[in-house]
Amino acid sequence: MSPVDAFERILAIIIDFNFLMIGALLINWFVSDSYFVILVVFAIFYNILLPRFWHGYTIGKRAVGIRIVHLQGKKLTLPTLIVREFLVKSALYSLFLGLLPLISIILVGMGRDKRAIHDFVARTYVTSRAPE
């Protein structure tokens, strides 16, 4: 399984966040709409589509050498990533105002398999193993 700890995941999140901010700024420059709306929509598509077509990687995860994989070793599907990234990380985490992300950080930091709430719900985990 080779789960990764919180430090690697946080580093990948920081890299992805910077990429998303710059990408949203460029899109906003051409579209000239609400920057926040563009950032949110871009982030949702980025975190769902990029891992789906790039073996579980985002730019940040690739830079750090980690990726998302399905618990059963199956190929990541759009429904799996929609549940993981949109329903849980975007909607549910926002609804509980920081409580669930805090629990996820504790689970990743102290849990044996290093899985966050969104990993449990979507049946995924983050690993340092390269795709086969």
PDB file of C-alpha atoms in Angstrom:
ATOM      1  CA  MET A   1       0.000   0.000   0.000  1.00  0.00           C
ATOM      2  CA  SER A   2       2.854   2.479   0.844  1.00  0.00           C
ATOM      3  CA  PRO A   3       0.698   5.273   2.290  1.00  0.00           C
ATOM      4  CA  VAL A   4       2.258   8.722   2.591  1.00  0.00           C
ATOM      5  CA  ASP A   5       2.283  10.955   5.625  1.00  0.00           C
ATOM      6  CA  ALA A   6       0.774  14.391   6.121  1.00  0.00           C
ATOM      7  CA  PHE A   7       3.955  16.327   5.267  1.00  0.00           C
ATOM      8  CA  GLU A   8       4.112  15.036   1.687  1.00  0.00           C
ATOM      9  CA  ARG A   9       0.397  15.579   1.182  1.00  0.00           C
ATOM     10  CA  ILE A  10       0.562  19.144   2.534  1.00  0.00           C
ATOM     11  CA  LEU A  11       3.549  19.959   0.331  1.00  0.00           C
ATOM     12  CA  ALA A  12       1.627  18.717  -2.727  1.00  0.00           C
ATOM     13  CA  ILE A  13      -1.403  20.801  -1.668  1.00  0.00           C
ATOM     14  CA  ILE A  14       0.764  23.934  -1.417  1.00  0.00           C
ATOM     15  CA  ILE A  15       2.198  23.355  -4.902  1.00  0.00           C
ATOM     16  CA  ASP A  16      -1.270  22.666  -6.341  1.00  0.00           C
ATOM     17  CA  PHE A  17      -2.724  25.731  -4.618  1.00  0.00           C
ATOM     18  CA  ASN A  18      -0.072  27.987  -6.169  1.00  0.00           C
ATOM     19  CA  PHE A  19      -0.674  26.455  -9.589  1.00  0.00           C
ATOM     20  CA  LEU A  20      -4.445  26.927  -9.164  1.00  0.00           C
ATOM     21  CA  MET A  21      -4.055  30.568  -8.124  1.00  0.00           C
ATOM     22  CA  ILE A  22      -1.909  31.359 -11.173  1.00  0.00           C
ATOM     23  CA  GLY A  23      -4.175  29.358 -13.508  1.00  0.00           C
ATOM     24  CA  ALA A  24      -7.284  31.107 -12.192  1.00  0.00           C
ATOM     25  CA  LEU A  25      -5.593  34.489 -12.608  1.00  0.00           C
ATOM     26  CA  LEU A  26      -4.810  33.699 -16.252  1.00  0.00           C
ATOM     27  CA  ILE A  27      -8.351  32.479 -16.912  1.00  0.00           C
ATOM     28  CA  ASN A  28      -9.739  35.565 -15.149  1.00  0.00           C
ATOM     29  CA  TRP A  29      -7.587  37.762 -17.367  1.00  0.00           C
ATOM     30  CA  PHE A  30      -9.251  36.336 -20.488  1.00  0.00           C
ATOM     31  CA  VAL A  31     -12.751  35.717 -19.127  1.00  0.00           C
ATOM     32  CA  SER A  32     -12.934  38.753 -16.844  1.00  0.00           C
ATOM     33  CA  ASP A  33     -15.415  37.249 -14.411  1.00  0.00           C
ATOM     34  CA  SER A  34     -15.377  36.724 -10.659  1.00  0.00           C
ATOM     35  CA  TYR A  35     -11.910  35.475  -9.681  1.00  0.00           C
ATOM     36  CA  PHE A  36     -13.237  33.456  -6.755  1.00  0.00           C
ATOM     37  CA  VAL A  37     -15.812  31.639  -8.907  1.00  0.00           C
ATOM     38  CA  ILE A  38     -13.165  30.893 -11.536  1.00  0.00           C
ATOM     39  CA  LEU A  39     -10.781  29.611  -8.844  1.00  0.00           C
ATOM     40  CA  VAL A  40     -13.396  27.292  -7.327  1.00  0.00           C
ATOM     41  CA  VAL A  41     -14.568  25.890 -10.664  1.00  0.00           C
ATOM     42  CA  PHE A  42     -10.984  25.508 -11.940  1.00  0.00           C
ATOM     43  CA  ALA A  43      -9.946  23.751  -8.706  1.00  0.00           C
ATOM     44  CA  ILE A  44     -12.838  21.293  -8.872  1.00  0.00           C
ATOM     45  CA  PHE A  45     -12.116  20.360 -12.490  1.00  0.00           C
ATOM     46  CA  TYR A  46      -8.351  20.274 -11.866  1.00  0.00           C
ATOM     47  CA  ASN A  47      -8.681  17.935  -8.878  1.00  0.00           C
ATOM     48  CA  ILE A  48     -11.159  15.635 -10.618  1.00  0.00           C
ATOM     49  CA  LEU A  49      -9.988  15.481 -14.231  1.00  0.00           C
ATOM     50  CA  LEU A  50      -6.209  15.638 -13.883  1.00  0.00           C
ATOM     51  CA  PRO A  51      -5.918  12.623 -11.518  1.00  0.00           C
ATOM     52  CA  ARG A  52      -8.409  10.698 -13.662  1.00  0.00           C
ATOM     53  CA  PHE A  53      -6.305  10.989 -16.801  1.00  0.00           C
ATOM     54  CA  TRP A  54      -2.810  11.221 -15.229  1.00  0.00           C
ATOM     55  CA  HIS A  55      -2.674   8.028 -13.107  1.00  0.00           C
ATOM     56  CA  GLY A  56      -3.783   9.739  -9.878  1.00  0.00           C
ATOM     57  CA  TYR A  57      -1.384  12.678 -10.132  1.00  0.00           C
ATOM     58  CA  THR A  58      -1.940  16.407  -9.909  1.00  0.00           C
ATOM     59  CA  ILE A  59       0.974  18.728 -10.617  1.00  0.00           C
ATOM     60  CA  GLY A  60       1.713  19.042  -6.906  1.00  0.00           C
ATOM     61  CA  LYS A  61       1.432  15.321  -6.260  1.00  0.00           C
ATOM     62  CA  ARG A  62       3.676  14.567  -9.258  1.00  0.00           C
ATOM     63  CA  ALA A  63       6.292  17.063  -8.020  1.00  0.00           C
ATOM     64  CA  VAL A  64       6.323  15.417  -4.583  1.00  0.00           C
ATOM     65  CA  GLY A  65       6.152  11.871  -5.996  1.00  0.00           C
ATOM     66  CA  ILE A  66       2.777  10.818  -4.607  1.00  0.00           C
ATOM     67  CA  ARG A  67      -0.533   9.931  -6.237  1.00  0.00           C
ATOM     68  CA  ILE A  68      -4.120   8.886  -5.549  1.00  0.00           C
ATOM     69  CA  VAL A  69      -5.005   5.234  -6.127  1.00  0.00           C
ATOM     70  CA  HIS A  70      -8.129   3.157  -5.663  1.00  0.00           C
ATOM     71  CA  LEU A  71      -8.086   0.911  -2.608  1.00  0.00           C
ATOM     72  CA  GLN A  72      -8.723  -2.171  -4.745  1.00  0.00           C
ATOM     73  CA  GLY A  73      -6.099  -1.257  -7.350  1.00  0.00           C
ATOM     74  CA  LYS A  74      -8.697  -0.386  -9.985  1.00  0.00           C
ATOM     75  CA  LYS A  75      -8.300   2.580 -12.312  1.00  0.00           C
ATOM     76  CA  LEU A  76      -9.633   5.826 -10.827  1.00  0.00           C
ATOM     77  CA  THR A  77     -13.054   6.670 -12.229  1.00  0.00           C
ATOM     78  CA  LEU A  78     -14.838   9.999 -12.557  1.00  0.00           C
ATOM     79  CA  PRO A  79     -17.511   8.978 -10.003  1.00  0.00           C
ATOM     80  CA  THR A  80     -14.798   8.029  -7.483  1.00  0.00           C
ATOM     81  CA  LEU A  81     -13.008  11.346  -7.947  1.00  0.00           C
ATOM     82  CA  ILE A  82     -16.254  13.340  -7.895  1.00  0.00           C
ATOM     83  CA  VAL A  83     -17.142  11.766  -4.538  1.00  0.00           C
ATOM     84  CA  ARG A  84     -13.601  12.300  -3.183  1.00  0.00           C
ATOM     85  CA  GLU A  85     -12.919  15.809  -4.423  1.00  0.00           C
ATOM     86  CA  PHE A  86     -16.308  17.459  -4.821  1.00  0.00           C
ATOM     87  CA  LEU A  87     -18.833  15.825  -2.527  1.00  0.00           C
ATOM     88  CA  VAL A  88     -16.523  15.252   0.433  1.00  0.00           C
ATOM     89  CA  LYS A  89     -13.596  17.702   0.155  1.00  0.00           C
ATOM     90  CA  SER A  90     -15.547  20.631  -1.290  1.00  0.00           C
ATOM     91  CA  ALA A  91     -19.111  20.235  -0.052  1.00  0.00           C
ATOM     92  CA  LEU A  92     -18.943  18.181   3.140  1.00  0.00           C
ATOM     93  CA  TYR A  93     -15.737  19.740   4.493  1.00  0.00           C
ATOM     94  CA  SER A  94     -17.199  23.219   3.917  1.00  0.00           C
ATOM     95  CA  LEU A  95     -20.461  22.275   5.580  1.00  0.00           C
ATOM     96  CA  PHE A  96     -18.714  21.249   8.803  1.00  0.00           C
ATOM     97  CA  LEU A  97     -16.582  24.430   8.943  1.00  0.00           C
ATOM     98  CA  GLY A  98     -13.167  22.911   9.528  1.00  0.00           C
ATOM     99  CA  LEU A  99     -14.075  20.025  11.837  1.00  0.00           C
ATOM    100  CA  LEU A 100     -13.827  17.279   9.190  1.00  0.00           C
ATOM    101  CA  PRO A 101     -10.563  18.585   7.688  1.00  0.00           C
ATOM    102  CA  LEU A 102      -9.104  18.621  11.206  1.00  0.00           C
ATOM    103  CA  ILE A 103     -10.218  15.023  11.762  1.00  0.00           C
ATOM    104  CA  SER A 104      -8.700  14.115   8.377  1.00  0.00           C
ATOM    105  CA  ILE A 105      -5.371  15.675   9.342  1.00  0.00           C
ATOM    106  CA  ILE A 106      -5.386  13.648  12.575  1.00  0.00           C
ATOM    107  CA  LEU A 107      -6.232  10.455  10.671  1.00  0.00           C
ATOM    108  CA  VAL A 108      -3.436  11.022   8.145  1.00  0.00           C
ATOM    109  CA  GLY A 109      -0.976  11.970  10.877  1.00  0.00           C
ATOM    110  CA  MET A 110      -1.765   9.219  13.340  1.00  0.00           C
ATOM    111  CA  GLY A 111      -3.641   6.524  11.442  1.00  0.00           C
ATOM    112  CA  ARG A 112      -1.933   3.310  10.444  1.00  0.00           C
ATOM    113  CA  ASP A 113      -3.049   3.524   6.801  1.00  0.00           C
ATOM    114  CA  LYS A 114      -2.755   7.362   6.594  1.00  0.00           C
ATOM    115  CA  ARG A 115      -6.197   7.778   4.981  1.00  0.00           C
ATOM    116  CA  ALA A 116      -8.297  10.922   5.356  1.00  0.00           C
ATOM    117  CA  ILE A 117     -12.099  11.032   5.507  1.00  0.00           C
ATOM    118  CA  HIS A 118     -12.340  11.666   1.756  1.00  0.00           C
ATOM    119  CA  ASP A 119     -10.145   8.594   1.171  1.00  0.00           C
ATOM    120  CA  PHE A 120     -12.406   6.398   3.318  1.00  0.00           C
ATOM    121  CA  VAL A 121     -15.576   7.592   1.584  1.00  0.00           C
ATOM    122  CA  ALA A 122     -14.144   7.278  -1.942  1.00  0.00           C
ATOM    123  CA  ARG A 123     -12.198   4.064  -1.159  1.00  0.00           C
ATOM    124  CA  THR A 124      -8.858   5.609  -2.144  1.00  0.00           C
ATOM    125  CA  TYR A 125      -5.474   6.275  -0.568  1.00  0.00           C
ATOM    126  CA  VAL A 126      -2.403   8.338  -1.412  1.00  0.00           C
ATOM    127  CA  THR A 127       0.783   6.411  -2.139  1.00  0.00           C
ATOM    128  CA  SER A 128       4.354   7.010  -3.248  1.00  0.00           C
ATOM    129  CA  ARG A 129       4.293   3.971  -5.539  1.00  0.00           C
ATOM    130  CA  ALA A 130       4.618   4.671  -9.277  1.00  0.00           C
ATOM    131  CA  PRO A 131       1.879   3.449 -11.628  1.00  0.00           C
ATOM    132  CA  GLU A 132       2.301  -0.086 -12.928  1.00  0.00           C
TER     133      GLU A 132
END
